[in-house]
Amino acid sequence: MILSISGVVLLGIIVFLFFRKDGLKASHAMVCALFGFYLAGTAIAPSIKAGGQSLASLLGGIKF
């Protein structure tokens, strides 16, 4: 649950930066949000979630 909240916050910040710096239009952001919403209801959603968790564990294992 914490990973998904962190991911949502991170992606929200990225969208905000695109909106402010690169000229992302509000309509483009809405289309991306709707795409993600509908993609979450498809059969590929568990694979995407597993990939995100794998990436998070990979990044969490990096030691400096």
Short mmCIF file of N, CA, C and O in Angstrom, two decimals:
data_model
loop_
_atom_site.label_atom_id
_atom_site.label_comp_id
_atom_site.label_asym_id
_atom_site.label_seq_id
_atom_site.Cartn_x
_atom_site.Cartn_y
_atom_site.Cartn_z
N MET A 1 0.82 -1.20 0.00
CA MET A 1 0.00 0.00 0.00
C MET A 1 0.86 1.25 0.00
O MET A 1 0.59 2.19 -0.72
N ILE A 2 1.92 1.26 0.82
CA ILE A 2 2.79 2.43 0.89
C ILE A 2 3.50 2.64 -0.43
O ILE A 2 3.66 3.76 -0.88
N LEU A 3 3.90 1.54 -1.08
CA LEU A 3 4.56 1.65 -2.38
C LEU A 3 3.64 2.28 -3.40
O LEU A 3 4.07 3.15 -4.16
N SER A 4 2.38 1.91 -3.42
CA SER A 4 1.47 2.47 -4.41
C SER A 4 1.20 3.95 -4.13
O SER A 4 1.10 4.75 -5.06
N ILE A 5 1.13 4.33 -2.85
CA ILE A 5 0.94 5.74 -2.52
C ILE A 5 2.17 6.54 -2.93
O ILE A 5 2.05 7.61 -3.52
N SER A 6 3.36 6.00 -2.66
CA SER A 6 4.59 6.67 -3.05
C SER A 6 4.68 6.81 -4.57
O SER A 6 5.10 7.84 -5.08
N GLY A 7 4.27 5.76 -5.26
CA GLY A 7 4.29 5.80 -6.73
C GLY A 7 3.32 6.83 -7.27
O GLY A 7 3.65 7.56 -8.21
N VAL A 8 2.16 6.92 -6.67
CA VAL A 8 1.17 7.91 -7.11
C VAL A 8 1.69 9.32 -6.88
O VAL A 8 1.57 10.20 -7.74
N VAL A 9 2.29 9.54 -5.71
CA VAL A 9 2.85 10.87 -5.42
C VAL A 9 3.97 11.21 -6.39
O VAL A 9 4.02 12.31 -6.94
N LEU A 10 4.88 10.26 -6.64
CA LEU A 10 5.98 10.49 -7.56
C LEU A 10 5.48 10.78 -8.97
O LEU A 10 5.92 11.74 -9.62
N LEU A 11 4.55 9.99 -9.45
CA LEU A 11 4.00 10.22 -10.79
C LEU A 11 3.23 11.53 -10.85
O LEU A 11 3.27 12.22 -11.87
N GLY A 12 2.55 11.88 -9.78
CA GLY A 12 1.86 13.17 -9.74
C GLY A 12 2.83 14.33 -9.83
O GLY A 12 2.57 15.32 -10.53
N ILE A 13 3.96 14.23 -9.15
CA ILE A 13 4.98 15.28 -9.23
C ILE A 13 5.54 15.37 -10.63
O ILE A 13 5.73 16.47 -11.17
N ILE A 14 5.79 14.23 -11.26
CA ILE A 14 6.32 14.23 -12.63
C ILE A 14 5.32 14.88 -13.59
O ILE A 14 5.70 15.69 -14.44
N VAL A 15 4.05 14.53 -13.46
CA VAL A 15 3.03 15.14 -14.32
C VAL A 15 2.96 16.65 -14.08
O VAL A 15 2.87 17.44 -15.03
N PHE A 16 3.05 17.07 -12.81
CA PHE A 16 3.04 18.48 -12.49
C PHE A 16 4.23 19.19 -13.14
O PHE A 16 4.07 20.29 -13.72
N LEU A 17 5.41 18.59 -13.06
CA LEU A 17 6.59 19.20 -13.68
C LEU A 17 6.45 19.28 -15.20
O LEU A 17 6.84 20.27 -15.81
N PHE A 18 5.92 18.23 -15.81
CA PHE A 18 5.67 18.28 -17.25
C PHE A 18 4.68 19.38 -17.59
O PHE A 18 4.82 20.08 -18.59
N PHE A 19 3.67 19.51 -16.75
CA PHE A 19 2.65 20.53 -16.98
C PHE A 19 3.25 21.93 -16.91
O PHE A 19 2.95 22.79 -17.73
N ARG A 20 4.13 22.15 -15.94
CA ARG A 20 4.72 23.48 -15.75
C ARG A 20 5.86 23.77 -16.72
O ARG A 20 5.99 24.87 -17.22
N LYS A 21 6.72 22.79 -16.99
CA LYS A 21 7.95 23.04 -17.75
C LYS A 21 7.83 22.71 -19.23
O LYS A 21 8.34 23.44 -20.06
N ASP A 22 7.24 21.60 -19.57
CA ASP A 22 7.26 21.12 -20.95
C ASP A 22 5.97 21.36 -21.71
O ASP A 22 5.79 20.84 -22.79
N GLY A 23 5.07 22.10 -21.14
CA GLY A 23 3.85 22.44 -21.85
C GLY A 23 2.83 21.32 -21.94
O GLY A 23 2.07 21.26 -22.91
N LEU A 24 2.82 20.42 -20.97
CA LEU A 24 1.80 19.38 -20.95
C LEU A 24 0.45 20.04 -20.73
O LEU A 24 0.25 20.81 -19.80
N LYS A 25 -0.45 19.77 -21.61
CA LYS A 25 -1.78 20.37 -21.49
C LYS A 25 -2.62 19.57 -20.50
O LYS A 25 -2.39 18.38 -20.29
N ALA A 26 -3.57 20.22 -19.89
CA ALA A 26 -4.44 19.55 -18.92
C ALA A 26 -5.20 18.41 -19.58
O ALA A 26 -5.43 17.37 -18.95
N SER A 27 -5.56 18.57 -20.84
CA SER A 27 -6.27 17.48 -21.53
C SER A 27 -5.38 16.26 -21.70
O SER A 27 -5.86 15.13 -21.59
N HIS A 28 -4.08 16.46 -21.94
CA HIS A 28 -3.16 15.33 -22.06
C HIS A 28 -3.04 14.61 -20.73
O HIS A 28 -3.01 13.37 -20.69
N ALA A 29 -2.95 15.37 -19.63
CA ALA A 29 -2.85 14.77 -18.31
C ALA A 29 -4.12 13.98 -17.99
O ALA A 29 -4.05 12.90 -17.41
N MET A 30 -5.26 14.49 -18.38
CA MET A 30 -6.53 13.79 -18.15
C MET A 30 -6.59 12.49 -18.95
O MET A 30 -7.01 11.45 -18.42
N VAL A 31 -6.14 12.52 -20.18
CA VAL A 31 -6.13 11.31 -21.00
C VAL A 31 -5.19 10.27 -20.39
O VAL A 31 -5.53 9.08 -20.32
N CYS A 32 -4.02 10.70 -19.90
CA CYS A 32 -3.09 9.77 -19.26
C CYS A 32 -3.70 9.17 -18.00
O CYS A 32 -3.56 7.98 -17.73
N ALA A 33 -4.38 9.98 -17.21
CA ALA A 33 -5.02 9.49 -15.99
C ALA A 33 -6.13 8.50 -16.32
O ALA A 33 -6.24 7.44 -15.68
N LEU A 34 -6.94 8.80 -17.30
CA LEU A 34 -8.00 7.88 -17.70
C LEU A 34 -7.43 6.58 -18.26
O LEU A 34 -7.95 5.49 -18.00
N PHE A 35 -6.33 6.69 -19.03
CA PHE A 35 -5.68 5.49 -19.56
C PHE A 35 -5.21 4.60 -18.42
O PHE A 35 -5.43 3.39 -18.44
N GLY A 36 -4.58 5.19 -17.42
CA GLY A 36 -4.11 4.42 -16.27
C GLY A 36 -5.27 3.80 -15.50
O GLY A 36 -5.18 2.66 -15.04
N PHE A 37 -6.34 4.55 -15.36
CA PHE A 37 -7.51 4.05 -14.65
C PHE A 37 -8.10 2.83 -15.36
O PHE A 37 -8.39 1.81 -14.73
N TYR A 38 -8.27 2.92 -16.66
CA TYR A 38 -8.83 1.80 -17.40
C TYR A 38 -7.84 0.65 -17.55
O TYR A 38 -8.24 -0.51 -17.58
N LEU A 39 -6.55 0.95 -17.62
CA LEU A 39 -5.54 -0.09 -17.71
C LEU A 39 -5.51 -0.93 -16.43
O LEU A 39 -5.26 -2.13 -16.48
N ALA A 40 -5.81 -0.31 -15.30
CA ALA A 40 -5.82 -1.03 -14.03
C ALA A 40 -6.92 -2.09 -13.99
O ALA A 40 -6.83 -3.03 -13.20
N GLY A 41 -7.92 -1.97 -14.82
CA GLY A 41 -9.00 -2.93 -14.84
C GLY A 41 -8.82 -4.05 -15.86
O GLY A 41 -9.69 -4.89 -16.00
N THR A 42 -7.69 -4.08 -16.55
CA THR A 42 -7.46 -5.10 -17.57
C THR A 42 -6.72 -6.29 -16.99
O THR A 42 -6.28 -6.28 -15.84
N ALA A 43 -6.53 -7.31 -17.81
CA ALA A 43 -5.84 -8.53 -17.38
C ALA A 43 -4.34 -8.31 -17.21
O ALA A 43 -3.67 -9.10 -16.55
N ILE A 44 -3.80 -7.27 -17.79
CA ILE A 44 -2.36 -7.02 -17.70
C ILE A 44 -1.98 -6.28 -16.41
O ILE A 44 -0.80 -6.16 -16.07
N ALA A 45 -2.94 -5.79 -15.66
CA ALA A 45 -2.68 -5.02 -14.44
C ALA A 45 -1.82 -5.77 -13.42
O ALA A 45 -0.90 -5.17 -12.86
N PRO A 46 -2.05 -7.06 -13.16
CA PRO A 46 -1.18 -7.76 -12.20
C PRO A 46 0.28 -7.81 -12.65
O PRO A 46 1.19 -7.72 -11.84
N SER A 47 0.50 -7.94 -13.95
CA SER A 47 1.88 -7.96 -14.46
C SER A 47 2.55 -6.60 -14.28
O SER A 47 3.73 -6.52 -13.94
N ILE A 48 1.81 -5.54 -14.51
CA ILE A 48 2.35 -4.19 -14.32
C ILE A 48 2.66 -3.95 -12.84
O ILE A 48 3.71 -3.40 -12.49
N LYS A 49 1.78 -4.40 -11.96
CA LYS A 49 2.00 -4.24 -10.53
C LYS A 49 3.22 -5.04 -10.09
O LYS A 49 4.04 -4.54 -9.31
N ALA A 50 3.37 -6.26 -10.58
CA ALA A 50 4.53 -7.08 -10.22
C ALA A 50 5.82 -6.44 -10.73
O ALA A 50 6.84 -6.47 -10.04
N GLY A 51 5.78 -5.87 -11.91
CA GLY A 51 6.96 -5.18 -12.44
C GLY A 51 7.32 -3.97 -11.61
O GLY A 51 8.50 -3.71 -11.37
N GLY A 52 6.33 -3.22 -11.17
CA GLY A 52 6.59 -2.07 -10.31
C GLY A 52 7.18 -2.48 -8.97
O GLY A 52 8.10 -1.84 -8.47
N GLN A 53 6.67 -3.57 -8.41
CA GLN A 53 7.21 -4.06 -7.14
C GLN A 53 8.63 -4.57 -7.32
O GLN A 53 9.49 -4.37 -6.45
N SER A 54 8.90 -5.22 -8.43
CA SER A 54 10.25 -5.71 -8.70
C SER A 54 11.22 -4.54 -8.85
O SER A 54 12.34 -4.59 -8.33
N LEU A 55 10.81 -3.51 -9.55
CA LEU A 55 11.65 -2.33 -9.72
C LEU A 55 11.90 -1.65 -8.37
O LEU A 55 13.02 -1.23 -8.08
N ALA A 56 10.87 -1.57 -7.55
CA ALA A 56 11.02 -0.95 -6.23
C ALA A 56 11.98 -1.75 -5.36
O ALA A 56 12.81 -1.17 -4.65
N SER A 57 11.90 -3.07 -5.39
CA SER A 57 12.83 -3.87 -4.59
C SER A 57 14.25 -3.78 -5.14
O SER A 57 15.21 -3.78 -4.37
N LEU A 58 14.39 -3.66 -6.45
CA LEU A 58 15.71 -3.48 -7.04
C LEU A 58 16.32 -2.16 -6.60
O LEU A 58 17.48 -2.10 -6.18
N LEU A 59 15.53 -1.10 -6.66
CA LEU A 59 16.02 0.21 -6.25
C LEU A 59 16.26 0.26 -4.74
O LEU A 59 17.17 0.94 -4.27
N GLY A 60 15.45 -0.45 -3.98
CA GLY A 60 15.63 -0.50 -2.53
C GLY A 60 16.87 -1.27 -2.11
O GLY A 60 17.40 -1.04 -1.02
N GLY A 61 17.34 -2.15 -2.96
CA GLY A 61 18.53 -2.94 -2.65
C GLY A 61 19.83 -2.25 -2.98
O GLY A 61 20.91 -2.77 -2.67
N ILE A 62 19.79 -1.09 -3.61
CA ILE A 62 21.01 -0.37 -3.97
C ILE A 62 21.61 0.23 -2.71
O ILE A 62 20.95 0.92 -1.96
N LYS A 63 22.89 -0.06 -2.52
CA LYS A 63 23.59 0.47 -1.35
C LYS A 63 24.67 1.43 -1.82
O LYS A 63 25.37 1.17 -2.78
N PHE A 64 24.78 2.54 -1.13
CA PHE A 64 25.77 3.56 -1.49
C PHE A 64 26.97 3.49 -0.59
O PHE A 64 26.98 3.20 0.51
#
